[in-house]
Coordinates of C-alpha atoms (C1' of nucleotides) in Angstrom, one line a residue:
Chain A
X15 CA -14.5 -23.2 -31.1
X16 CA -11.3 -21.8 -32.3
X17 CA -10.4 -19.2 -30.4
X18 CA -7.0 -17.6 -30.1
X19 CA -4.5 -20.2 -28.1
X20 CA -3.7 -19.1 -25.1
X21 CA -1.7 -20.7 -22.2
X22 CA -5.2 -20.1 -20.0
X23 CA -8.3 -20.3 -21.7
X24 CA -12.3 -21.0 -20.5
X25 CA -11.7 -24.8 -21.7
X26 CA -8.5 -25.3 -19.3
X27 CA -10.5 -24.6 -15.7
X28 CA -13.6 -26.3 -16.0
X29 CA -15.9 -27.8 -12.9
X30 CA -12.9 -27.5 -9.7
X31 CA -13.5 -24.2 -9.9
X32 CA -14.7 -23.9 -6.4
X33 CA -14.5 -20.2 -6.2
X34 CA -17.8 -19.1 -6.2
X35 CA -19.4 -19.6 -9.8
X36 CA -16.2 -18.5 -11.2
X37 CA -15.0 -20.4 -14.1
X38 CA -13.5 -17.9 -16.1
X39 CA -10.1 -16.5 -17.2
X40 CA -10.1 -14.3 -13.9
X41 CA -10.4 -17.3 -11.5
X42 CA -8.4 -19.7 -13.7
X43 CA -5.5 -17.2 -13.6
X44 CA -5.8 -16.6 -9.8
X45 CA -6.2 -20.5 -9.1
X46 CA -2.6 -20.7 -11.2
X47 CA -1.0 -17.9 -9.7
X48 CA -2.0 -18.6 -5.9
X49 CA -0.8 -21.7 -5.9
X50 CA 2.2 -20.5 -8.0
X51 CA 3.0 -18.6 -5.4
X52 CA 2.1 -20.8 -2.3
X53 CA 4.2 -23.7 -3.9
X54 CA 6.9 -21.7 -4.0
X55 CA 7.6 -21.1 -7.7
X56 CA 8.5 -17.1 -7.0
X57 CA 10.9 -18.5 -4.3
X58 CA 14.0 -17.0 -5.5
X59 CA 13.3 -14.7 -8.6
X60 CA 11.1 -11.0 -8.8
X61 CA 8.0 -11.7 -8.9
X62 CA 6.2 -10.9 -12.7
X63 CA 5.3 -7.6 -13.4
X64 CA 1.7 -7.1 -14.2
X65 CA 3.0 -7.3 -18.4
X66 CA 4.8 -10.7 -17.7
X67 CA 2.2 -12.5 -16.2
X68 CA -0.1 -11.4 -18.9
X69 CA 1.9 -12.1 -21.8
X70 CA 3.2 -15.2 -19.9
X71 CA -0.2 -16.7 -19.5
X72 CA -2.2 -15.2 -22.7
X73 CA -4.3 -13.0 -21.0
X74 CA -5.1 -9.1 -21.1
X75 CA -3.6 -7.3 -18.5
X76 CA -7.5 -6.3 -17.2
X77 CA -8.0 -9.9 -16.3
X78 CA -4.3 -10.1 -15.2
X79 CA -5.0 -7.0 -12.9
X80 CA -8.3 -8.5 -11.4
X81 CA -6.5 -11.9 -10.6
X82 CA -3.5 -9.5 -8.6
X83 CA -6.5 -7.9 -6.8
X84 CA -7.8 -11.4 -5.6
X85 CA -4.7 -12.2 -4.3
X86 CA -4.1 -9.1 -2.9
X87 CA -7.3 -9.3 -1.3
X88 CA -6.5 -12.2 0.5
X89 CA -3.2 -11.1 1.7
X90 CA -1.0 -12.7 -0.9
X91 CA 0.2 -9.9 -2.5
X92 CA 0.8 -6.2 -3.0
X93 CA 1.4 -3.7 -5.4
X94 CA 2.6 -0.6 -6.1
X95 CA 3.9 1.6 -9.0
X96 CA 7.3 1.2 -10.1
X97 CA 8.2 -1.5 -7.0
X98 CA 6.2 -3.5 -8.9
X99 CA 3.9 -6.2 -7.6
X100 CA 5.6 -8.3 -4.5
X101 CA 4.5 -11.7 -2.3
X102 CA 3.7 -10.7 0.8
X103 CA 5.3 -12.5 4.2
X104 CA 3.7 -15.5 4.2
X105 CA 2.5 -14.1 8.0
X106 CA 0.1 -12.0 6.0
X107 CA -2.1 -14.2 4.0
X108 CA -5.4 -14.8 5.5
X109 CA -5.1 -18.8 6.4
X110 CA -8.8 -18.7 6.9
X111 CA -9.3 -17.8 3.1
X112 CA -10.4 -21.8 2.2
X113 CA -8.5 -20.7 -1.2
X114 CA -5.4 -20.1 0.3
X115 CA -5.6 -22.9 2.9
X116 CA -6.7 -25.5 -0.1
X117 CA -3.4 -24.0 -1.6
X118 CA -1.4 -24.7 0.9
X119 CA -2.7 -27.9 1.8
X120 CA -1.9 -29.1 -1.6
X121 CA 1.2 -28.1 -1.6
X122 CA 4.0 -30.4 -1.0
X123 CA 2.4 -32.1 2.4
X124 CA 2.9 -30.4 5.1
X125 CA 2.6 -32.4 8.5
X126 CA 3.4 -29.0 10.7
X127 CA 0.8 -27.1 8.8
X128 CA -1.6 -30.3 9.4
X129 CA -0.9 -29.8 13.1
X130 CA -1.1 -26.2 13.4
X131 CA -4.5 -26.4 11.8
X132 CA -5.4 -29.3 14.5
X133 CA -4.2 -27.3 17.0
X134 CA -7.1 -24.8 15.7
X135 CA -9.5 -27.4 16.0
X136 CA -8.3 -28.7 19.1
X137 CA -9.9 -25.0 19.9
X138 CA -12.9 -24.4 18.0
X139 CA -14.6 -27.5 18.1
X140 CA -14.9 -28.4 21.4
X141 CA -16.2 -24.8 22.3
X142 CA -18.7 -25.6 19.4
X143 CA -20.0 -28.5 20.7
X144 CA -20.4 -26.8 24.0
X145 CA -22.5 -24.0 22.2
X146 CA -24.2 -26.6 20.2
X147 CA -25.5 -28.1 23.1
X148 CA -26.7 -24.8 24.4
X149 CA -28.8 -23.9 21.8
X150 CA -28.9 -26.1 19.0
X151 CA -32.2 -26.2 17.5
X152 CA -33.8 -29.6 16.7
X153 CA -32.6 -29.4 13.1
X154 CA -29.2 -28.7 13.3
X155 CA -29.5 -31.9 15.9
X156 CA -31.1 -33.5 13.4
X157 CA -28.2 -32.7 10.7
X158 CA -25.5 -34.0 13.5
X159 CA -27.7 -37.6 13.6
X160 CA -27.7 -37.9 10.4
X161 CA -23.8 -37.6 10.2
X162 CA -23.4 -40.0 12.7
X163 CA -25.7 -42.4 10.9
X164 CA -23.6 -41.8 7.8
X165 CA -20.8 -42.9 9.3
X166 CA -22.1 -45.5 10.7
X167 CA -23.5 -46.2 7.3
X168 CA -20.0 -45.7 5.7
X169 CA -18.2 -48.2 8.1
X170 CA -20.7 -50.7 6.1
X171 CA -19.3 -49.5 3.1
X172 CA -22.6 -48.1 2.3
X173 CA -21.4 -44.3 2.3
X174 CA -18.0 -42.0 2.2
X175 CA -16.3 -41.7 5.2
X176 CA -14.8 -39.2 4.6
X177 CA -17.9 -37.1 3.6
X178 CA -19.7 -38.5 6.6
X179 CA -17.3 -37.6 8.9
X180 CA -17.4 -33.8 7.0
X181 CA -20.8 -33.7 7.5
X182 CA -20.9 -34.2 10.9
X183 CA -18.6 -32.1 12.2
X184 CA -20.1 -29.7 10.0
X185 CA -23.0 -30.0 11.7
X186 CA -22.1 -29.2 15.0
X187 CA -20.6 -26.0 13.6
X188 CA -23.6 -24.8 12.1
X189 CA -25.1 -25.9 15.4
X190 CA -23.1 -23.4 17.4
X191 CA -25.4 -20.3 16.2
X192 CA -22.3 -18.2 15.8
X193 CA -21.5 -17.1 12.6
X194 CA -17.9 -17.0 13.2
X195 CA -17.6 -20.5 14.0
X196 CA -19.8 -21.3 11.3
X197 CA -17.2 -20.0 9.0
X198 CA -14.5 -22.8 9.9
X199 CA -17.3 -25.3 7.7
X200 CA -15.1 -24.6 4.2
X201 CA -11.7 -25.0 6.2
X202 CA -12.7 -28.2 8.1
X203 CA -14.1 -29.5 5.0
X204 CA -11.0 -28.7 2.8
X205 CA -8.6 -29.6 5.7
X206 CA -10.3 -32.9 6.6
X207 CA -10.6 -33.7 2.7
X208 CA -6.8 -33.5 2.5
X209 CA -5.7 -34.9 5.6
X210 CA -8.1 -37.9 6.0
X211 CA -5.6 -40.2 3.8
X212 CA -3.0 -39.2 6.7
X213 CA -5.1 -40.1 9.5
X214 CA -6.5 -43.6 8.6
X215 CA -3.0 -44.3 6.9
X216 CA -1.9 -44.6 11.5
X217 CA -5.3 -46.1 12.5
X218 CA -8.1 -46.8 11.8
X219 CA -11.3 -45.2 12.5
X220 CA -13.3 -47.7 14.2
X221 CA -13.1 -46.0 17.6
X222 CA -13.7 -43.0 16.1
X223 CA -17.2 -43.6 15.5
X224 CA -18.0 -44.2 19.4
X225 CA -16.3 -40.5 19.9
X226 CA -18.1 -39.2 17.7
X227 CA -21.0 -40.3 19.0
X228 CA -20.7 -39.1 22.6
X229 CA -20.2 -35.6 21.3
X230 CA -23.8 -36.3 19.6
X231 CA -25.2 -37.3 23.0
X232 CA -23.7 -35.0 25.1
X233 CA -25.3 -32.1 22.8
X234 CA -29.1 -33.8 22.4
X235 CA -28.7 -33.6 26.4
X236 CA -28.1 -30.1 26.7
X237 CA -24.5 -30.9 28.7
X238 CA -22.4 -28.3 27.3
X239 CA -19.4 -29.1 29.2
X240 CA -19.8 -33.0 28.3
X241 CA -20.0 -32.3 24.9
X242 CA -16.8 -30.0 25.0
X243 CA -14.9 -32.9 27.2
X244 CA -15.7 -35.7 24.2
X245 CA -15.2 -32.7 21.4
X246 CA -11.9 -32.1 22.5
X247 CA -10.8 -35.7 23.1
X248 CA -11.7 -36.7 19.6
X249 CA -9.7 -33.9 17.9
X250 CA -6.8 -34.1 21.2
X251 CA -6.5 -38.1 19.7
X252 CA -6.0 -36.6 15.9
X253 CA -3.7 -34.5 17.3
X254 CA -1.7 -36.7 19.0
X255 CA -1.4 -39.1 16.1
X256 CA 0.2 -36.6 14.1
X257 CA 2.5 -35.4 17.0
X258 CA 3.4 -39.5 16.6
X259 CA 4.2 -38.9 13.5
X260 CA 6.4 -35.9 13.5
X261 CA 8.6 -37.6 16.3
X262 CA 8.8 -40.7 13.7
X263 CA 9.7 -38.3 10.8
X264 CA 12.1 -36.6 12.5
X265 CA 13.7 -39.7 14.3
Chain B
X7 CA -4.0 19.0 -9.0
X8 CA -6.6 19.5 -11.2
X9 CA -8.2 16.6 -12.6
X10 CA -11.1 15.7 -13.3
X11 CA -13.9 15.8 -10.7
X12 CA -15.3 12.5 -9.1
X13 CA -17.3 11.1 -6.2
X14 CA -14.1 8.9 -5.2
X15 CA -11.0 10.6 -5.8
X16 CA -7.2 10.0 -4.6
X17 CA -7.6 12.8 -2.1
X18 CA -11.1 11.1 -0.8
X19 CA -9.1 8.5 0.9
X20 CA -5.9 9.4 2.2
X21 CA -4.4 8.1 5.3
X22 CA -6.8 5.6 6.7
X23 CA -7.1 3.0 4.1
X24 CA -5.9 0.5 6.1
X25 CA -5.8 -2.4 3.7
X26 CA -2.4 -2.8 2.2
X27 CA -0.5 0.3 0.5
X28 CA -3.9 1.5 -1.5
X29 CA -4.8 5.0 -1.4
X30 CA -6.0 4.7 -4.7
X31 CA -9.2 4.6 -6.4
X32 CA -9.8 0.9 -6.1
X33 CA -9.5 0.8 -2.5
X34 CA -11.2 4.0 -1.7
X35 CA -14.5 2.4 -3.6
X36 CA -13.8 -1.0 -2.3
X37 CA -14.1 0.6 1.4
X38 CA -17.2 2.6 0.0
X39 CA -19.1 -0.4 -1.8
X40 CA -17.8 -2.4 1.4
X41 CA -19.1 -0.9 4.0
X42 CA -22.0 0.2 1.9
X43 CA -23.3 -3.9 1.8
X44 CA -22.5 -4.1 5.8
X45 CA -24.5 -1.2 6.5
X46 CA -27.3 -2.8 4.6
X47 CA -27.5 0.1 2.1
X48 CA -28.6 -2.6 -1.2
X49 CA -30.8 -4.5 1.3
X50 CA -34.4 -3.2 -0.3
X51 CA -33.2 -2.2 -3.8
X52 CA -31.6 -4.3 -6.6
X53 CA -27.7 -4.6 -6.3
X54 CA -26.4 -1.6 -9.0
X55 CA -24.7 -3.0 -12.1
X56 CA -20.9 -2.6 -12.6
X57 CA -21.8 0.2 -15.5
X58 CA -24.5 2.0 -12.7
X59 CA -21.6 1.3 -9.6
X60 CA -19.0 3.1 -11.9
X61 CA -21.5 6.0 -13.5
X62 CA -22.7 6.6 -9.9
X63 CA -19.2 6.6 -8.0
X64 CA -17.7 9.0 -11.1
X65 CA -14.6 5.9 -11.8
X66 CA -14.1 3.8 -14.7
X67 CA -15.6 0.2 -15.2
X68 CA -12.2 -1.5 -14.8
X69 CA -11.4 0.1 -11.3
X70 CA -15.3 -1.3 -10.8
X71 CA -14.4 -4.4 -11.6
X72 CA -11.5 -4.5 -9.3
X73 CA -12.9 -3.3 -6.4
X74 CA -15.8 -5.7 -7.3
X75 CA -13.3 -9.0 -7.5
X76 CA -11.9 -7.8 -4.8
X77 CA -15.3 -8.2 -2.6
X78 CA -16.0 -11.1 -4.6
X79 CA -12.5 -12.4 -3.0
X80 CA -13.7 -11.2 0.7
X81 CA -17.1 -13.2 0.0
X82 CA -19.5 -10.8 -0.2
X83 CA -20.4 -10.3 -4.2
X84 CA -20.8 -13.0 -6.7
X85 CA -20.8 -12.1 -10.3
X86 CA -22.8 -13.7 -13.2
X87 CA -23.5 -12.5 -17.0
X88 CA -27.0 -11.5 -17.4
X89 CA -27.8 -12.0 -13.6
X90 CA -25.5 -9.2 -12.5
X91 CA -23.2 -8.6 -9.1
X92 CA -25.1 -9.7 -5.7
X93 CA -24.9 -9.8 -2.5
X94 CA -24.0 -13.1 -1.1
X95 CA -25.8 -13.8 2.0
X96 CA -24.0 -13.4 5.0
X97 CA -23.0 -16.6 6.0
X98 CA -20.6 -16.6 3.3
X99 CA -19.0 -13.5 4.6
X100 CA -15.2 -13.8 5.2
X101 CA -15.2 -12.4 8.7
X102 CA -11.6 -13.4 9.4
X103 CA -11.0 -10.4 7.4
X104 CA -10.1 -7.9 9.2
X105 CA -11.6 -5.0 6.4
X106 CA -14.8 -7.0 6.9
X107 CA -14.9 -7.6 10.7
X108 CA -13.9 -3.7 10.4
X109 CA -16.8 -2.6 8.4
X110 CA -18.9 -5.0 10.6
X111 CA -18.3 -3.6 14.0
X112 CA -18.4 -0.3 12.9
X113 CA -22.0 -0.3 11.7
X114 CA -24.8 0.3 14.2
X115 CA -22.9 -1.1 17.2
X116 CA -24.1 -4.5 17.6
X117 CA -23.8 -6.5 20.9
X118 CA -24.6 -9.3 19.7
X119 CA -21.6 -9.2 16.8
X120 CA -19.3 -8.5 19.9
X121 CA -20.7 -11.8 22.0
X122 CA -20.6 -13.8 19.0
X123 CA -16.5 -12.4 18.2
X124 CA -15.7 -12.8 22.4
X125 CA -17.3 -16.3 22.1
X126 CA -14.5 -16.9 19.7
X127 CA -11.7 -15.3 21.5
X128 CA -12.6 -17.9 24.7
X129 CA -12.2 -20.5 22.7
X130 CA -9.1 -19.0 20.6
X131 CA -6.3 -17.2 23.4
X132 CA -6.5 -19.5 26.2
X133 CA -5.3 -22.3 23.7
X134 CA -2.9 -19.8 22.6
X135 CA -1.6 -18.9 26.4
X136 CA -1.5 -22.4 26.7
X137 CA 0.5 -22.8 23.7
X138 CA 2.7 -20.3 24.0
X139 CA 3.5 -21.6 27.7
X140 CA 4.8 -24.9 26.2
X141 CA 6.6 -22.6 23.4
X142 CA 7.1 -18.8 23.2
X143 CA 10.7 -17.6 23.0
X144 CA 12.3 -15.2 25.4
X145 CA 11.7 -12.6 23.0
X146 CA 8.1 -13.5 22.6
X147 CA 7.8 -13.6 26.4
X148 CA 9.3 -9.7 26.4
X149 CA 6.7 -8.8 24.7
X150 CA 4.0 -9.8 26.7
X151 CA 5.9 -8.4 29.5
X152 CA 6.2 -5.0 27.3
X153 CA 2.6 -5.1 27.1
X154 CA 1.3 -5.8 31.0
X155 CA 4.5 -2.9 31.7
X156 CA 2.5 -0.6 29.1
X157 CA -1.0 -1.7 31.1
X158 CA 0.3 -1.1 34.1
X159 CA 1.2 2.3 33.1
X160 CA -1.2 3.6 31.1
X161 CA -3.1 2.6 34.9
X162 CA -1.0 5.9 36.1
X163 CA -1.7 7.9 32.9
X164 CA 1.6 7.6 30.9
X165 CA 0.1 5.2 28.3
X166 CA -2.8 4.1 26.4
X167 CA -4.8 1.6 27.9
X168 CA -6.1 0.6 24.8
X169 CA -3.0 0.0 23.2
X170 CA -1.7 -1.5 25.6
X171 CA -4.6 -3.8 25.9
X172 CA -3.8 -4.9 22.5
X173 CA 0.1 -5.2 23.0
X174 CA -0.6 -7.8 25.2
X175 CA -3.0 -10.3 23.6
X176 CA -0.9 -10.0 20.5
X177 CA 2.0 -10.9 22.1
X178 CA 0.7 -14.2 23.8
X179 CA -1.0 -14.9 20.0
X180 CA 1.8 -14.1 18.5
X181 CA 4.0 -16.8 21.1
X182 CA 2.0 -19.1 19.9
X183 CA 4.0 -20.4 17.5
X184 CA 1.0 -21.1 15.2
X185 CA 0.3 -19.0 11.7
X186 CA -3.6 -19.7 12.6
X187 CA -3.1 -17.7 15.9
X188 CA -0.8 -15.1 15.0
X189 CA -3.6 -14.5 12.1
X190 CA -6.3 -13.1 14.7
X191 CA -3.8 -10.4 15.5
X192 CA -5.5 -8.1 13.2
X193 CA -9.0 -9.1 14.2
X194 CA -8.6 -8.8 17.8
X195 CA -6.8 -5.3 17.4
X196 CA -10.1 -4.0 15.1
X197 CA -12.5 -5.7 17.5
X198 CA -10.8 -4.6 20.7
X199 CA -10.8 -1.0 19.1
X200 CA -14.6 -1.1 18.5
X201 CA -15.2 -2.9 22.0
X202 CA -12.8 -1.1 24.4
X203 CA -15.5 2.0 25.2
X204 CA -18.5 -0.4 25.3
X205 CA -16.1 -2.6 28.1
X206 CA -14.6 0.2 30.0
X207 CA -18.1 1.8 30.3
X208 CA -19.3 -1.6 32.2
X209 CA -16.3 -1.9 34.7
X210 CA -13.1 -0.4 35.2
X211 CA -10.2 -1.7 34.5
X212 CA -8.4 -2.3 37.6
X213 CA -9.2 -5.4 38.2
X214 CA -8.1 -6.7 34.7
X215 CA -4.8 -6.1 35.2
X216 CA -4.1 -8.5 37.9
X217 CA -5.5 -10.7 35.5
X218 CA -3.4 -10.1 33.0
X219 CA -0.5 -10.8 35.2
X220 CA -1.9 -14.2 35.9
X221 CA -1.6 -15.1 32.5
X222 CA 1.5 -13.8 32.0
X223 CA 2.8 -15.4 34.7
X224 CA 2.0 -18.8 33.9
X225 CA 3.3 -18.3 30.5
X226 CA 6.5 -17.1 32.4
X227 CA 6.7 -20.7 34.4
X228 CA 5.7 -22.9 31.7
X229 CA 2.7 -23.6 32.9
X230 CA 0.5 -24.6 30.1
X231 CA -3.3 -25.4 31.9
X232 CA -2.4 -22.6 34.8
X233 CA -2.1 -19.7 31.0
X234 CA -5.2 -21.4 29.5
X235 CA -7.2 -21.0 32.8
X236 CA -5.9 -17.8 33.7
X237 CA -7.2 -16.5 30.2
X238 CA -10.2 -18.7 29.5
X239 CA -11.4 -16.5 32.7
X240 CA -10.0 -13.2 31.8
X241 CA -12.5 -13.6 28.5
X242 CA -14.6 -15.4 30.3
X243 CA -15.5 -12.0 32.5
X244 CA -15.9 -10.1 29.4
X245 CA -17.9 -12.4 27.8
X246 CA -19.9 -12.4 30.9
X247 CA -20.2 -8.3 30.8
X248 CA -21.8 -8.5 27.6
X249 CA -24.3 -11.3 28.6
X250 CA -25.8 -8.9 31.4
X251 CA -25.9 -5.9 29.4
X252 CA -27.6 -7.6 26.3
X253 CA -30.1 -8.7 29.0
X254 CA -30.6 -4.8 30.7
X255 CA -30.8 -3.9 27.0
X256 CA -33.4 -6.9 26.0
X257 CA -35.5 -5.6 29.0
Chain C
dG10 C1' 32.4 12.4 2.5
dT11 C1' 27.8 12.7 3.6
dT12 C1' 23.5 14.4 2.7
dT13 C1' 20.0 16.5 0.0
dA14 C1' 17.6 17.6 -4.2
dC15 C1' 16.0 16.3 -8.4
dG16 C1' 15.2 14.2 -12.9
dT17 C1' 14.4 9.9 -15.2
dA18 C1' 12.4 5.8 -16.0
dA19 C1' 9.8 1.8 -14.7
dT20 C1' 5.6 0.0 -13.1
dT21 C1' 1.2 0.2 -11.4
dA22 C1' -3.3 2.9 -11.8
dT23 C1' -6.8 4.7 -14.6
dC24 C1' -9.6 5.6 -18.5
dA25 C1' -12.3 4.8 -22.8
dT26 C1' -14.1 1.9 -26.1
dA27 C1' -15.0 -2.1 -28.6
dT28 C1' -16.0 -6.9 -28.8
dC29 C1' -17.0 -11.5 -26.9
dT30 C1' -19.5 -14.7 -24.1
dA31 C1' -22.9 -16.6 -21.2
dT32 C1' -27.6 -16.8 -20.1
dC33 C1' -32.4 -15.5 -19.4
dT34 C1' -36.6 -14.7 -21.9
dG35 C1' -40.0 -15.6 -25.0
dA36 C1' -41.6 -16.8 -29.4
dC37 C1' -41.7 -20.2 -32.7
dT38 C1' -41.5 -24.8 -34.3
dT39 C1' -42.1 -29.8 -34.0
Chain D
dA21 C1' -45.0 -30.6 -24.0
dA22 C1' -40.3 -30.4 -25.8
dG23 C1' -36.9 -28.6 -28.4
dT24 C1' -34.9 -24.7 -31.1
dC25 C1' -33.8 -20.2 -32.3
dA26 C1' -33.5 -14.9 -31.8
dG27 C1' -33.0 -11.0 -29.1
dA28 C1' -31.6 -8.6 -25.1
dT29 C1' -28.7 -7.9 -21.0
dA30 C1' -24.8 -7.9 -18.1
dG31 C1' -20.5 -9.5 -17.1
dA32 C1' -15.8 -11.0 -19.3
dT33 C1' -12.1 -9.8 -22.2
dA34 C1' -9.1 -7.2 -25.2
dT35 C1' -6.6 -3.1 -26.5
dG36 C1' -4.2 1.1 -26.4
dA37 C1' -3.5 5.4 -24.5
dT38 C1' -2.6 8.4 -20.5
dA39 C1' -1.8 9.6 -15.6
dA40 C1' 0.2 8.9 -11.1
dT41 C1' 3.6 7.1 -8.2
dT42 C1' 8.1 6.3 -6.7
dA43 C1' 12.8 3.5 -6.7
dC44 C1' 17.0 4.8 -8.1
dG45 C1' 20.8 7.0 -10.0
dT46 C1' 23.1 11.4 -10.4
dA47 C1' 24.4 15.9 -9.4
dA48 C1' 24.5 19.7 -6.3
dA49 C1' 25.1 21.4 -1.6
dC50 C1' 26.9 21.3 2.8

DNA sequence: GTTTACGTAATTATCATATCTATCTGACTT
DNA sequence: AAGTCAGATAGATATGATAATTACGTAAAC
């Protein structure tokens, strides 16, 4: 296996690749310049042309080119002859990309951006839970039980919490039946994945557990505006923890 | 301008390409290929290779391969050796993008697409009214203004309603103050688009202005709940609208 | 002095071709 | 059965050449 050295190479992005099956040149190079980019590296200099970034990182310029398209795709960049390839106002990437928001996340820890994603939530999930209880079918009830029961499972140490928690609220997205809140299942999952540390660093999640649960029985008796109510008091607590925390930051 | 002669050419695609600069090759076939998988064109028949895609479309393989990352990007393509390109299945769909909602709601109108995106929007804007109450500059709060002025004449003829329509909404996403809001600028402006003749053929529009104003003027006096009401029910009658003609259509 | 017109050069866009790599299939061996 | 190898296929990558676009500086025009 001695192939020519290069700064990216097949070896140097191997499972994390979660983009699609992608572990290639292509997606190493747009996994490096993404969060290049979110992080802030191209802060204060021209971005590369298309011939830097490829000699910079020991790639053709075809794989080069296919990584700029993926970005611009998702609203990091764009490009055009002889301005040369340019980062886009950050207003312009698509947040609900899970790449970009797993990018950002990961970035130097951001308590606004935690908030303004909770503040999202604080949204989504509660209507969810109200659509859940509409017309979820028996198995996507079944799916919310058994996250419960993991967590209940994890709080004996028998289980993740974290992935419990995941799969739960997971559940009552898929539960909704809409296809656009079944979309939020990456971002929850990446957002919860980053920011669980955060939140059981203030408290503990005992109480959660009992929340959770009334969402779960609110939705396996059909009362949609119970299970919005409980919904939007578990994520309305989150949120308020972090608002806690901001003050303390700031003070 | 004579060059050579191809299915997708520079002149193919000239003003409309709404994503980013492109009016170029790779966005006119990513539009093509895009809408082509919305439509359901590849539903019965194998997904074409990159070397068929680029014979059959008259463009090299690399500007394929662009447009085919750049799908990949969106969600709907995955690419492995030997298997080929395929069509992912719709749940992984990115429909926060706006080319994809685009190519979505411009198929065979679907009702049920429209339900599913103002199911979204009643959980989305009121949050946003309501946030924007606690927040939005006096800038921000112009603009919403702007936008009920605009309503309120296009009412006598001097405006677009439809614009207009849009002005407004944007303005209270875009007081907000959140990046995750001001993100569904784009989605509500294509979906509102696509809806606004479907709406308008149910009811007139007289009424909505009033409700407009409502929202607006909570905003105005900082009244967080009194914004989210007045908008949860602004949507809430749309969403309602659509409810009764899906049933007259269902019997 | 300001504007307009235009040529130049830089940068992306495109093409064509060749080679590499991953992976499925099936035959062959153990 | 289970493992191993060979062939075939389709995407992945490399390379180099050409075209198209347009920012920018310069000169001409007013």
């Amino acid at each position: 296996m001695n192939r020519k050295v290069s700064a990216i190479t097949t070896d140097t992005f191997p499972n994390e690749m979660r983009t699609s099956l992608g572990r290639n040149l292509t997606y190493g190079l747009l996994d490096v310049i993404g969060r290049g980019i979110v992080i802030g590296e191209y802060d204060n200099v021209a971005f590369p042309t298309e011939a830097e970034l490829a000699r910079k990182h020991g790639v053709s310029r075809a794989v080069t080119r296919e990584a700029v398209k993926m970005l611009t795709a998702k609203g990091l960049l764009s490009a055009r002859p002889r301005q040369g390839t340019i980062i886009q106002p950050q207003s312009s990437w698509n947040l609900f990309d899970s790449d970009v928001l797993h990018w950002l996340l990961e970035r130097k820890f951001s308590v606004e951006l935690l908030r303004h994603f909770n503040q999202l939530r604080v949204a989504i999930e509660p209507e969810a839970a109200a659509l859940a209880a509409m017309q979820a079918t028996e198995q996507e009830c079944a799916a919310m039980g058994a996250g419960l029961a993991r967590m209940v499972a994890a709080e004996a140490g028998a289980d993740n919490t974290l992935a419990a928690d995941i799969a739960f609220h997971v559940a009552v997205l898929e539960g909704s039946g809409n296809p656009f809140y079944k979309q939020f299942r990456d971002m929850v999952a990446s957002a919860l994945a980053t920011s669980i540390h955060f939140t059981n660093r203030i408290k503990g999640r005992t109480a959660s557990i009992e929340d959770h649960r009334a969402v779960y029985d609110a939705i396996l008796r059909r009362d949609s505006d119970g299970a919005r109510c409980a919904m939007r008091r578990l994520i309305g607590d989150v949120l308020e923890l972090i608002g806690e925390a901001e003050a303390t930051a700031s003070a």
